[in-house]
Every structure is written in C-alpha cells, then in structure tokens.
Amino acid sequence: MSEVVLENVTKKFGKLTVLDGVNLKINAREFFVLLGPSGSGKTTLLRLIAGLEEITSGSIYIGGKKVNDLPPKERNIAMVFQNYALYPHMTVYDNIALPLKIKNYGEEKIKEKIKTIAETLHIEDILQKKPSQISGGQQQRVALARALVRDPAVFLLDEPLSNLDAKLRVEARAFLKSLQKEVGITTVFVTHDQSEAMALATTIAVLNKGVIKQVGDPYELYTKPMDIFTAGFIGSPAMNMIPGKLIKEGSSWKFLSDDFSLDLSGMKFDNETETILGIRPEHIVIANDQGLNAKIKNVEPMGAVTYLEIKVGNTELTAQYTGLVKLEAGMDVKIRFVEDKMLFYDKKTEKLINY
Amino acid sequence: MNRTLKVGLVFVLPILVYFLIFFIYPIISLFQNAFTNNAGTFTLANFQFMLRDRVLQISLTNTAYYYIGSLLIEYSLGFIVAVILYNYTGKLTTVFRTIIILPLMVSPVVIGLMWLLLFNQTYGPIDYFLKLLGLPAINWLGNPGWAMPALIIANGWEYSPFVFLIIYAGLQMVPPQLYEAASIDGLNRFQTFRYITLPSIRGPMIIAFLLNSIGILKGFDLVYVLTNGGPGYATYILSFYEYVVGFTYFQTHYAAALAILYLVIVGVFVFAMLKLTGAEKYLGVERIKE
Amino acid sequence: MKIKLTTVVVLILLVLASLVYIFPIYWTLVTALKTSLEIFTYPPIFFPTKIDLGNFYQPGNVFGAVSQTAIGSVPWMINSTIVAIFATLISTFLIAAPASYALVRYIKSVWLARLILFMTMIPEAVFMVPFFLIVIKLNILNTWWALIITYISFTAPFATWLLMGFFNDIPKSVEEAAQIDGLSPYQIFYRISLPLIMPGVVAAIILNFISCWNELLYALILTYSPFPSGAQTVPVFLTSFIIVEKSFAWGGLAAAGVFTMLPTIILGIIAQKYLARGLTLGAVKG
C-alpha cells in the first residue's frame, strides 16, 4: 500500500556520483531512518523519493507503482524540510489549508480536517498567527500538520529536529515517535545524529559516500555492525578500533597488535589476515587481577558512568567504567575484553569476519 | 528537465514576444532605413553624409563634453554628500535623505523649467549671487560658451542624488566590526577611509559609475527644454540632433543612420565599461547561476 | 568613514547640501506663488510679501499676453495618469515578473540576463524612428496604446532586472514545499513567489510609474493633442508652454511646474523606503 522500494538507484550530478546503486525496501508503517554523515547522499536519496530531483538510473516504486517520471504532487507523499519552509505570508491555517485547496476540497471539509490535525498536534490556538509570530517548536508542528493533513502514503522528513535547541529536540523526538505510531504512516527520516536514529527508528539504513553500508533495526546495528563504517558510526562514545593481525599458533588463534597480544583460543577463523579489532567501551572490563597492562590517561565522570581514556602501550582506548572505586589519571590498571563482544573486521574488505 | 524548460518558456514568452516586435524588428527597420533613400533603393549616402556632417561632429563633441562634465559633478557631489550623511549621527537622517533625493522625483522637463528661472540673467537668483560675489553676470542661456555649463549644472543637480543613493547604501552595508577592528589596529581616520571604507564600497562605486554614465548618455529631455540645442548648435547632443533630423526635418533615413550610430556608441561604451570594471558581478547577473 | 569631524561641521555641510537640493524647488514654488510684480523685479525676492494663487487657476494677463494655467493642464494629466498606470501594470505584472522569475528559477541563462541588462541601457532616442513607423502602421498615432506599448520598452527590462534579486532571495524550500503540496509551477509563481516579493514589486511599480509620468520623447513624437481627442501627456504640454511662454508667464509656468511635480514628489516621499531599497538593492547587493 505505501511501501517504498528503491531498485539500483543511482544519482549523478554531472560527473559526481552522489548515490551508487542503492537498493532499499521500506515497509509500510515503518519508521525508516536514513543515517549518515554529511555528504553521504541521504538527503539526495530523500529528494529522489520525493521527486524533487530526477533519478539518473534505477527505479523507485511507491505503493507498488513506479514513480520515476511522476512529479511530487502525483506521488502522494508529504515532506517536512529542515527549515520547515512554511509560507511566510500566510497564516498557519492557510498554510495547512493550501494543499487541500489545491485538491479542491470544500470549505467545510477543510475546516474539519484542519480542526482534527490541529488537535493532534496541539496547535489549535495559533491557527491565525503567521509563521514569524510563533516559536520554532510550533513552526515544526505546523510543518508536520501541513504534511499530514493530506493523508499521504509516505511521509518524508529532512533533519527536522536539527533547528531545535537540545531540550526541545528531546521533547520533539518523543512526540514524533508517538505521533508516527498513532497515525501509522510510512515514514522516511534523514539524520546525521546516530542517537536520534537509534531512538526513533524501526529500521536504520546507514549510508556513506552514496552507498548503503547496512540496513537493520537499531539493536542489530549496534550489536552486530557488519562493516567498519557502521561499527564506528553507531554508538557513542565510538567503538574502539585496534589494528592487528590474526595468526594461528598450533590449533588456537591469537590476535597480535603492536602493543599486545590476545589469546583467542575459544574462537575459530578461516584465514590469517590483517584485521581490525572492534570493542565497545562498555565491553572493556577494568579489573585488577589479570589482563593487559594499561595506564589511565584521563577520567570523565558522567555521573552514572565514567569514561576512561586508557593507553595500552601506544594504543589509545576508551573504556566505560561503572564500578565504585574512584579511578584517577596516572593509575595503572589491568583490562580485559569481553570475549563474545569482540568484533573482528577484515582490514581490506572492512567486513565483519566473526559472527 | 523538459518540463522545467517548458514552464520557463511560458513565463518568458511575453518578454520574448515583446523583444521580437519592439527590439529586433525596430533594429532591422533602422538598418533598412539607414541604407535606403526615399526612392527605396539601396544607398550608402546616409553614412557618407555622416562623415561630412559638421553638425554631427559638433553634436558628438558636445555629447562628450556633456558626459564628462556631468559625470564629474554628479559622481563627486553624490559621493561626497553620501560620505557626509554617513558621518551624521543625529536623528534627522531620513529628513536629510529625503531632501537630497528630491531631484530624482522631479521630471526633467520641470527641472528644465526650474533652471530656466534660475539661470535668467535679469531676474534669476544665480546671477544675483554672482553679482553679490563681485563677479560679472553670465548670460547662461544666451551665450554659446555658457549654455553647456548651464546644462551640466542642471543635470548635475538632477542626478547627483542618484550616485548619492547608491554610495550611501553601499556605505551602510559595511560591517561596523571592520571599523572596530581598524581602530584597535590603530588606524587613523584617513587610513581607515583608504584601507577599509573605500575597498568595501568598491562594488557600489562601480555600479554608480556605470549607471550614472548610462543615464547621462540617454539624456534628451533636459536639453530639449532648457536650451533646445542652442544657442545655435552649442548644446546639440547626439540624441537631440537625431530628433531634429527625424522630426523637424523629417529625414527618416538619415535619422535612422544616426540612431544606429548612437546605438553602436552606447553599445561599445557599455561593453567596454562592463569588461573594464567587471561590473557585471555587482549587477546581479552572476547570481542567476545558483 | 569614521572621520572625527565634529557633529556641527557635518551638520553644517548637510544643511548646505540640503539647501542646494531644495533651493531650485523652493524657487519654483515661490515663483508660482508670487504676483507678477514680484517675479519680475531685481534684485530677486526670496521671501514674497504677497501670495497670489492666481497663477494656478486664473489665466494671467502678463504684458498683454494671456497665459495658460496650472489647472489647464488637467486634460494632459488624465492622459499621463492612464498611460502611466497601464504601461506600468502591464509591463510589471504581465511581462517583467514572469520573465524575471523564469530567469531565476527555470532558464538560468546568464546570457539572457545580460540581454535584459543591455535592454535597460539602450537610450530611447535609438528607437524613436522605428517606433514612430510602427505606430503609424498600426494606426494608433495619438492614442494611449501608442504610448503604452512604447513605454513597455523601458519599464519591462528595468522591472525584470530589479525583481531578479528579490526572486533569488526566496528560499527554494518554500517553493519545493508548494510543489509537494500539489501546486503547479504557475500556481507557485502566482500564489507563493510573487506575493513574497511584494516590496520589490511595489518598488518596481513606483519607479516605473514615475519614469512613465515624466517621459518626454515618445510622447512628443507620437501624440499631438490632449484628452479627449488625443493622448498627449503633461511633459509635452509643459514644454510647449515653456517654449511659447518662456519670456512671459513665469508665474503660470512655475505653477504648472509645481502642479506637475507634486504627484511624483508625494509618491516618492511616501514610498521612500521602497525607493531607496529598490534603486540600490540589485545594484549594491549584487
């Protein structure tokens, strides 16, 4: 009904390839997030779905229908821009009414629909104001109202929360999530903020340099990132990445880095390769009994947890500590990596080896 | 891409149609007329005559005289007044600005009238002031030597506010932090003007120069009213001469030739001016590419 | 330029400049209000003792010649007003605004923009012969249409160039939102973009109106009688007045001058902020 399928979508601006052979399936009613750094092509992808840019090659289907050549107004989509793009010279009411007027809805019907949507979004009392007279948070809700009042099949959002201050952003995030659940509309959301993606999405697609790196639900992406980019992008503080080599000694495997070696007797690998070991800060255990020798360089107490910058030889790592002992810079500790949380990535292919 | 072009074409159609009928066709007509005589046969006589035409030569020199004189007065006066108002810190800024740009709102015909009254030798205030200063009265409009200066003064009065407006607006767009930084760096007022202000208003200065020049070259009304080309041929400028040829002597063909000459002169001038000063980017042409 | 001139010196200079710019207007106004006796005296009187409004409505009797009056200019004023309004509205809304919008949003051709710019720089006199011939051929000599269509030749390019800057300033996302809301490009232009640049449109209209009102050359050539029989405008009336009455009816002459410049001055003052912005925006912002 309102699923979106992208088949081998490529977009070039002149010689520059911004999106390269993207394949995606967005299910109906999903909150689908396109996550990536700036320049990754996520906004371009969104605009291709909207019809604001023309596709270079490939196909896009909305609700089963191929929409490559259809202009935005025939795709039954709605969009909220980063700066909301409200019509400055019209009142809030007229802003929301315009798409309905264009569709030739009668006065009465328009009034009805606006009343409903205004209630849902709590903007009943600003209907007669102009955009310049309302706050940022209110503007955003007006933009949402204008988009939703048309009952579109797909709802597109381009970083709509980045213009809000931190507190408002958290509120708006929660509001948006419950709104989407309530209305049940297929939503495609673009952001560069991975915590936002994690909080809101049912499915996340991670993009970098015009290529989809991984698609999955937040939990999947967090616990099993399939490539180095995703591993490093998701999670804050970022995953520790240690370059080294996997070698086989007899029948057991070992990980050899410049500064230490790890016994991996419980694990099985296929080949000896150059790898990168990924380990999240919370999976580095600080103990005093056995492990690698490390020195604490910096302590960042965050209240519930403490982040430690530690050094093993010349290797710098970030570790998360929730213990009760007060640790200080300069102290020597022993650290261990939680065995089944270690992720090994092939240095050349950048893909996950052990799973 | 195609739907974009189609829509664009619809929007641009009215002006293109107008352009075709009232720009292209007239130019063709001009060439047709310039190269024919009354019998309709092809001839170069009009252009040959141009080379011998004494009145044309006078008109061209007069036009140059008019241009240089007017430009000097308008540009310097306008510039100086802009700087002065810029330095004013009182509350009457809008009042002064309104007064200064009054001449721009008055029709050149009325301005001609005004200066007729002012320049009158017997009853006019200007000669009165001259006499007060111990100088002899000048027969502005009767003396061929003084007619053009009179014209230039009147024109200067009319268009210096135009330069003023542009320069003044430019001055207002200079960020005040630049001046603050300059004062911290120890620049005195002249250095500030030379190294900070002037470079910052380079764009407006160029635009003012360009638009002012073009405005002067377009002139007709003032000449027609104030001096009507006289006394004798003293204030004949090219546009006026063309008018006389075409509508007093009804020599349509020669007038067409003159029109072409006029167009070429203005075209070359504008082109040279744009290239030399790089004024295009200040006129908003490049912004289109965005 | 933060020259530390004392405020007083600046003020004096400003007053001087103001005097320079206002004196000719003042002198004309004063002449219009003087009696003939006080006009033709030496030394000239700067502050008249008697005010005589007769110059405005009574045909004067000066040295035995009957002169025109300011009120007499009404038939010409009607023509000027009609021609200016129509020429301005047609060229601004029907020709310039769409063309300007297309230039900025659709046909982003620098050459077309250059062409428009060039058209604003062509002197009227270049086209006087061909326009005359066209008007004769269309048989509209001495009618409003003759002036309206020729005036478009300078009002349209100017308005197009002026509005370019304003259209460029509209955020693209607002127009894209309208696109998504289902508006056609023409609807977007008419309901969103054009309303958003109203200040620019007003500036263009006022400036164009003033230049049409003051236009002399084409009116001179293309018209020969006033309303109701012909389309002759005020500037032509004034010039004939001047040439005929140059030596005599200065009072009436001055009164006619005052009468003529009043509308444009009032318009100019009311729209002062639009005027200043309009004249310099495209020029300075670049």
PDB file of N, CA, C and O in Angstrom, chain A residues 200-249:
ATOM      1  N   LEU A 200      14.570   6.737  17.389  1.00  0.00           N
ATOM      2  CA  LEU A 200      13.328   6.837  16.639  1.00  0.00           C
ATOM      3  C   LEU A 200      13.018   5.651  15.737  1.00  0.00           C
ATOM      4  O   LEU A 200      11.864   5.318  15.519  1.00  0.00           O
ATOM      5  N   ALA A 201      14.057   5.007  15.211  1.00  0.00           N
ATOM      6  CA  ALA A 201      13.811   4.124  14.070  1.00  0.00           C
ATOM      7  C   ALA A 201      13.278   2.755  14.422  1.00  0.00           C
ATOM      8  O   ALA A 201      13.574   2.206  15.474  1.00  0.00           O
ATOM      9  N   THR A 202      12.484   2.217  13.458  1.00  0.00           N
ATOM     10  CA  THR A 202      12.232   0.779  13.496  1.00  0.00           C
ATOM     11  C   THR A 202      13.312   0.096  12.654  1.00  0.00           C
ATOM     12  O   THR A 202      13.746  -0.994  12.951  1.00  0.00           O
ATOM     13  N   THR A 203      13.722   0.768  11.593  1.00  0.00           N
ATOM     14  CA  THR A 203      14.817   0.263  10.774  1.00  0.00           C
ATOM     15  C   THR A 203      15.740   1.412  10.415  1.00  0.00           C
ATOM     16  O   THR A 203      15.273   2.521  10.150  1.00  0.00           O
ATOM     17  N   ILE A 204      17.038   1.121  10.428  1.00  0.00           N
ATOM     18  CA  ILE A 204      18.003   2.150  10.046  1.00  0.00           C
ATOM     19  C   ILE A 204      18.783   1.685   8.821  1.00  0.00           C
ATOM     20  O   ILE A 204      19.159   0.516   8.731  1.00  0.00           O
ATOM     21  N   ALA A 205      19.005   2.620   7.888  1.00  0.00           N
ATOM     22  CA  ALA A 205      19.912   2.336   6.777  1.00  0.00           C
ATOM     23  C   ALA A 205      21.094   3.273   6.934  1.00  0.00           C
ATOM     24  O   ALA A 205      20.924   4.488   6.927  1.00  0.00           O
ATOM     25  N   VAL A 206      22.279   2.707   7.087  1.00  0.00           N
ATOM     26  CA  VAL A 206      23.471   3.540   7.244  1.00  0.00           C
ATOM     27  C   VAL A 206      24.088   3.789   5.870  1.00  0.00           C
ATOM     28  O   VAL A 206      24.328   2.863   5.109  1.00  0.00           O
ATOM     29  N   LEU A 207      24.321   5.067   5.585  1.00  0.00           N
ATOM     30  CA  LEU A 207      24.893   5.434   4.284  1.00  0.00           C
ATOM     31  C   LEU A 207      26.231   6.093   4.463  1.00  0.00           C
ATOM     32  O   LEU A 207      26.433   6.880   5.388  1.00  0.00           O
ATOM     33  N   ASN A 208      27.139   5.828   3.523  1.00  0.00           N
ATOM     34  CA  ASN A 208      28.363   6.606   3.473  1.00  0.00           C
ATOM     35  C   ASN A 208      28.808   6.724   2.025  1.00  0.00           C
ATOM     36  O   ASN A 208      28.871   5.732   1.312  1.00  0.00           O
ATOM     37  N   LYS A 209      29.080   7.937   1.608  1.00  0.00           N
ATOM     38  CA  LYS A 209      29.571   8.182   0.256  1.00  0.00           C
ATOM     39  C   LYS A 209      28.694   7.542  -0.812  1.00  0.00           C
ATOM     40  O   LYS A 209      29.161   6.935  -1.751  1.00  0.00           O
ATOM     41  N   GLY A 210      27.399   7.683  -0.640  1.00  0.00           N
ATOM     42  CA  GLY A 210      26.489   7.252  -1.686  1.00  0.00           C
ATOM     43  C   GLY A 210      26.210   5.756  -1.711  1.00  0.00           C
ATOM     44  O   GLY A 210      25.552   5.269  -2.619  1.00  0.00           O
ATOM     45  N   VAL A 211      26.702   5.034  -0.720  1.00  0.00           N
ATOM     46  CA  VAL A 211      26.497   3.584  -0.721  1.00  0.00           C
ATOM     47  C   VAL A 211      25.855   3.172   0.598  1.00  0.00           C
ATOM     48  O   VAL A 211      26.210   3.680   1.651  1.00  0.00           O
ATOM     49  N   ILE A 212      24.922   2.220   0.513  1.00  0.00           N
ATOM     50  CA  ILE A 212      24.299   1.715   1.731  1.00  0.00           C
ATOM     51  C   ILE A 212      25.260   0.739   2.392  1.00  0.00           C
ATOM     52  O   ILE A 212      25.719  -0.220   1.769  1.00  0.00           O
ATOM     53  N   LYS A 213      25.584   0.991   3.657  1.00  0.00           N
ATOM     54  CA  LYS A 213      26.524   0.129   4.360  1.00  0.00           C
ATOM     55  C   LYS A 213      25.807  -1.022   5.046  1.00  0.00           C
ATOM     56  O   LYS A 213      26.234  -2.150   5.020  1.00  0.00           O
ATOM     57  N   GLN A 214      24.722  -0.703   5.702  1.00  0.00           N
ATOM     58  CA  GLN A 214      23.988  -1.757   6.400  1.00  0.00           C
ATOM     59  C   GLN A 214      22.573  -1.304   6.662  1.00  0.00           C
ATOM     60  O   GLN A 214      22.317  -0.128   6.858  1.00  0.00           O
ATOM     61  N   VAL A 215      21.664  -2.248   6.619  1.00  0.00           N
ATOM     62  CA  VAL A 215      20.277  -1.963   6.966  1.00  0.00           C
ATOM     63  C   VAL A 215      19.850  -2.925   8.059  1.00  0.00           C
ATOM     64  O   VAL A 215      20.104  -4.121   7.972  1.00  0.00           O
ATOM     65  N   GLY A 216      19.213  -2.377   9.095  1.00  0.00           N
ATOM     66  CA  GLY A 216      18.765  -3.285  10.149  1.00  0.00           C
ATOM     67  C   GLY A 216      18.083  -2.512  11.250  1.00  0.00           C
ATOM     68  O   GLY A 216      18.024  -1.284  11.200  1.00  0.00           O
ATOM     69  N   ASP A 217      17.586  -3.198  12.239  1.00  0.00           N
ATOM     70  CA  ASP A 217      16.968  -2.444  13.329  1.00  0.00           C
ATOM     71  C   ASP A 217      18.082  -1.969  14.255  1.00  0.00           C
ATOM     72  O   ASP A 217      19.214  -2.457  14.206  1.00  0.00           O
ATOM     73  N   PRO A 218      17.765  -1.001  15.100  1.00  0.00           N
ATOM     74  CA  PRO A 218      18.808  -0.375  15.920  1.00  0.00           C
ATOM     75  C   PRO A 218      19.629  -1.392  16.719  1.00  0.00           C
ATOM     76  O   PRO A 218      20.848  -1.284  16.777  1.00  0.00           O
ATOM     77  N   TYR A 219      18.966  -2.355  17.272  1.00  0.00           N
ATOM     78  CA  TYR A 219      19.677  -3.328  18.092  1.00  0.00           C
ATOM     79  C   TYR A 219      20.699  -4.098  17.269  1.00  0.00           C
ATOM     80  O   TYR A 219      21.850  -4.246  17.652  1.00  0.00           O
ATOM     81  N   GLU A 220      20.251  -4.548  16.119  1.00  0.00           N
ATOM     82  CA  GLU A 220      21.129  -5.255  15.189  1.00  0.00           C
ATOM     83  C   GLU A 220      22.360  -4.430  14.848  1.00  0.00           C
ATOM     84  O   GLU A 220      23.485  -4.905  14.884  1.00  0.00           O
ATOM     85  N   LEU A 221      22.099  -3.182  14.465  1.00  0.00           N
ATOM     86  CA  LEU A 221      23.203  -2.332  14.036  1.00  0.00           C
ATOM     87  C   LEU A 221      24.174  -2.067  15.163  1.00  0.00           C
ATOM     88  O   LEU A 221      25.359  -1.906  14.947  1.00  0.00           O
ATOM     89  N   TYR A 222      23.622  -2.044  16.356  1.00  0.00           N
ATOM     90  CA  TYR A 222      24.504  -1.748  17.478  1.00  0.00           C
ATOM     91  C   TYR A 222      25.351  -2.963  17.845  1.00  0.00           C
ATOM     92  O   TYR A 222      26.549  -2.845  18.061  1.00  0.00           O
ATOM     93  N   THR A 223      24.689  -4.109  17.927  1.00  0.00           N
ATOM     94  CA  THR A 223      25.417  -5.283  18.406  1.00  0.00           C
ATOM     95  C   THR A 223      26.191  -5.987  17.309  1.00  0.00           C
ATOM     96  O   THR A 223      27.202  -6.611  17.576  1.00  0.00           O
ATOM     97  N   LYS A 224      25.697  -5.892  16.077  1.00  0.00           N
ATOM     98  CA  LYS A 224      26.410  -6.609  15.018  1.00  0.00           C
ATOM     99  C   LYS A 224      26.620  -5.742  13.789  1.00  0.00           C
ATOM    100  O   LYS A 224      26.086  -6.012  12.727  1.00  0.00           O
ATOM    101  N   PRO A 225      27.408  -4.712  13.896  1.00  0.00           N
ATOM    102  CA  PRO A 225      27.678  -3.891  12.716  1.00  0.00           C
ATOM    103  C   PRO A 225      28.534  -4.687  11.733  1.00  0.00           C
ATOM    104  O   PRO A 225      29.550  -5.226  12.107  1.00  0.00           O
ATOM    105  N   MET A 226      28.086  -4.758  10.506  1.00  0.00           N
ATOM    106  CA  MET A 226      28.713  -5.667   9.548  1.00  0.00           C
ATOM    107  C   MET A 226      29.942  -5.070   8.875  1.00  0.00           C
ATOM    108  O   MET A 226      30.686  -5.772   8.225  1.00  0.00           O
ATOM    109  N   ASP A 227      30.118  -3.783   8.979  1.00  0.00           N
ATOM    110  CA  ASP A 227      31.342  -3.226   8.401  1.00  0.00           C
ATOM    111  C   ASP A 227      31.884  -2.139   9.311  1.00  0.00           C
ATOM    112  O   ASP A 227      31.208  -1.680  10.228  1.00  0.00           O
ATOM    113  N   ILE A 228      33.090  -1.772   9.027  1.00  0.00           N
ATOM    114  CA  ILE A 228      33.806  -0.859   9.909  1.00  0.00           C
ATOM    115  C   ILE A 228      33.123   0.497  10.014  1.00  0.00           C
ATOM    116  O   ILE A 228      33.046   1.086  11.091  1.00  0.00           O
ATOM    117  N   PHE A 229      32.603   0.965   8.891  1.00  0.00           N
ATOM    118  CA  PHE A 229      31.996   2.290   8.954  1.00  0.00           C
ATOM    119  C   PHE A 229      30.823   2.298   9.921  1.00  0.00           C
ATOM    120  O   PHE A 229      30.719   3.159  10.799  1.00  0.00           O
ATOM    121  N   THR A 230      29.943   1.323   9.749  1.00  0.00           N
ATOM    122  CA  THR A 230      28.775   1.248  10.620  1.00  0.00           C
ATOM    123  C   THR A 230      29.212   1.091  12.067  1.00  0.00           C
ATOM    124  O   THR A 230      28.671   1.729  12.973  1.00  0.00           O
ATOM    125  N   ALA A 231      30.219   0.229  12.272  1.00  0.00           N
ATOM    126  CA  ALA A 231      30.692  -0.017  13.631  1.00  0.00           C
ATOM    127  C   ALA A 231      31.146   1.274  14.271  1.00  0.00           C
ATOM    128  O   ALA A 231      30.840   1.566  15.427  1.00  0.00           O
ATOM    129  N   GLY A 232      31.867   2.080  13.512  1.00  0.00           N
ATOM    130  CA  GLY A 232      32.410   3.301  14.080  1.00  0.00           C
ATOM    131  C   GLY A 232      31.399   4.413  14.179  1.00  0.00           C
ATOM    132  O   GLY A 232      31.549   5.341  14.970  1.00  0.00           O
ATOM    133  N   PHE A 233      30.350   4.340  13.374  1.00  0.00           N
ATOM    134  CA  PHE A 233      29.399   5.438  13.327  1.00  0.00           C
ATOM    135  C   PHE A 233      28.330   5.310  14.395  1.00  0.00           C
ATOM    136  O   PHE A 233      27.890   6.309  14.986  1.00  0.00           O
ATOM    137  N   ILE A 234      27.909   4.069  14.646  1.00  0.00           N
ATOM    138  CA  ILE A 234      26.829   3.864  15.616  1.00  0.00           C
ATOM    139  C   ILE A 234      27.417   3.717  17.004  1.00  0.00           C
ATOM    140  O   ILE A 234      28.407   3.029  17.221  1.00  0.00           O
ATOM    141  N   GLY A 235      26.775   4.363  17.968  1.00  0.00           N
ATOM    142  CA  GLY A 235      27.221   4.226  19.346  1.00  0.00           C
ATOM    143  C   GLY A 235      28.080   5.397  19.755  1.00  0.00           C
ATOM    144  O   GLY A 235      28.950   5.838  19.007  1.00  0.00           O
ATOM    145  N   SER A 236      27.779   5.873  20.938  1.00  0.00           N
ATOM    146  CA  SER A 236      28.572   6.999  21.419  1.00  0.00           C
ATOM    147  C   SER A 236      28.874   6.776  22.882  1.00  0.00           C
ATOM    148  O   SER A 236      27.966   6.577  23.675  1.00  0.00           O
ATOM    149  N   PRO A 237      30.088   6.807  23.326  1.00  0.00           N
ATOM    150  CA  PRO A 237      31.294   7.049  22.540  1.00  0.00           C
ATOM    151  C   PRO A 237      31.570   5.944  21.518  1.00  0.00           C
ATOM    152  O   PRO A 237      31.063   4.842  21.665  1.00  0.00           O
ATOM    153  N   ALA A 238      32.356   6.262  20.497  1.00  0.00           N
ATOM    154  CA  ALA A 238      32.524   5.318  19.392  1.00  0.00           C
ATOM    155  C   ALA A 238      33.262   4.052  19.827  1.00  0.00           C
ATOM    156  O   ALA A 238      33.990   4.037  20.823  1.00  0.00           O
ATOM    157  N   MET A 239      33.039   3.025  19.025  1.00  0.00           N
ATOM    158  CA  MET A 239      33.711   1.749  19.264  1.00  0.00           C
ATOM    159  C   MET A 239      35.212   1.917  19.118  1.00  0.00           C
ATOM    160  O   MET A 239      35.676   2.685  18.264  1.00  0.00           O
ATOM    161  N   ASN A 240      35.968   1.218  19.940  1.00  0.00           N
ATOM    162  CA  ASN A 240      37.417   1.251  19.813  1.00  0.00           C
ATOM    163  C   ASN A 240      37.839   0.387  18.636  1.00  0.00           C
ATOM    164  O   ASN A 240      37.348  -0.726  18.458  1.00  0.00           O
ATOM    165  N   MET A 241      38.758   0.862  17.822  1.00  0.00           N
ATOM    166  CA  MET A 241      39.244   0.094  16.662  1.00  0.00           C
ATOM    167  C   MET A 241      40.741  -0.139  16.811  1.00  0.00           C
ATOM    168  O   MET A 241      41.503   0.827  16.842  1.00  0.00           O
ATOM    169  N   ILE A 242      41.139  -1.408  16.902  1.00  0.00           N
ATOM    170  CA  ILE A 242      42.563  -1.704  17.097  1.00  0.00           C
ATOM    171  C   ILE A 242      43.068  -2.520  15.913  1.00  0.00           C
ATOM    172  O   ILE A 242      42.610  -3.654  15.680  1.00  0.00           O
ATOM    173  N   PRO A 243      43.998  -1.982  15.155  1.00  0.00           N
ATOM    174  CA  PRO A 243      44.541  -2.760  14.031  1.00  0.00           C
ATOM    175  C   PRO A 243      45.503  -3.847  14.517  1.00  0.00           C
ATOM    176  O   PRO A 243      46.195  -3.676  15.522  1.00  0.00           O
ATOM    177  N   GLY A 244      45.496  -4.961  13.800  1.00  0.00           N
ATOM    178  CA  GLY A 244      46.419  -6.033  14.203  1.00  0.00           C
ATOM    179  C   GLY A 244      46.334  -7.194  13.233  1.00  0.00           C
ATOM    180  O   GLY A 244      45.773  -7.087  12.153  1.00  0.00           O
ATOM    181  N   LYS A 245      46.870  -8.345  13.658  1.00  0.00           N
ATOM    182  CA  LYS A 245      46.882  -9.495  12.770  1.00  0.00           C
ATOM    183  C   LYS A 245      46.345 -10.722  13.490  1.00  0.00           C
ATOM    184  O   LYS A 245      46.617 -10.941  14.673  1.00  0.00           O
ATOM    185  N   LEU A 246      45.583 -11.515  12.759  1.00  0.00           N
ATOM    186  CA  LEU A 246      45.105 -12.788  13.304  1.00  0.00           C
ATOM    187  C   LEU A 246      46.076 -13.872  12.860  1.00  0.00           C
ATOM    188  O   LEU A 246      46.288 -14.079  11.678  1.00  0.00           O
ATOM    189  N   ILE A 247      46.707 -14.537  13.824  1.00  0.00           N
ATOM    190  CA  ILE A 247      47.594 -15.630  13.427  1.00  0.00           C
ATOM    191  C   ILE A 247      47.228 -16.909  14.153  1.00  0.00           C
ATOM    192  O   ILE A 247      46.607 -16.906  15.218  1.00  0.00           O
ATOM    193  N   LYS A 248      47.593 -17.987  13.543  1.00  0.00           N
ATOM    194  CA  LYS A 248      47.256 -19.291  14.111  1.00  0.00           C
ATOM    195  C   LYS A 248      48.514 -19.908  14.714  1.00  0.00           C
ATOM    196  O   LYS A 248      49.549 -19.999  14.063  1.00  0.00           O
ATOM    197  N   GLU A 249      48.377 -20.227  15.987  1.00  0.00           N
ATOM    198  CA  GLU A 249      49.516 -20.890  16.631  1.00  0.00           C
ATOM    199  C   GLU A 249      49.091 -22.299  17.006  1.00  0.00           C
ATOM    200  O   GLU A 249      48.341 -22.495  17.968  1.00  0.00           O
TER     201      GLU A 249
END
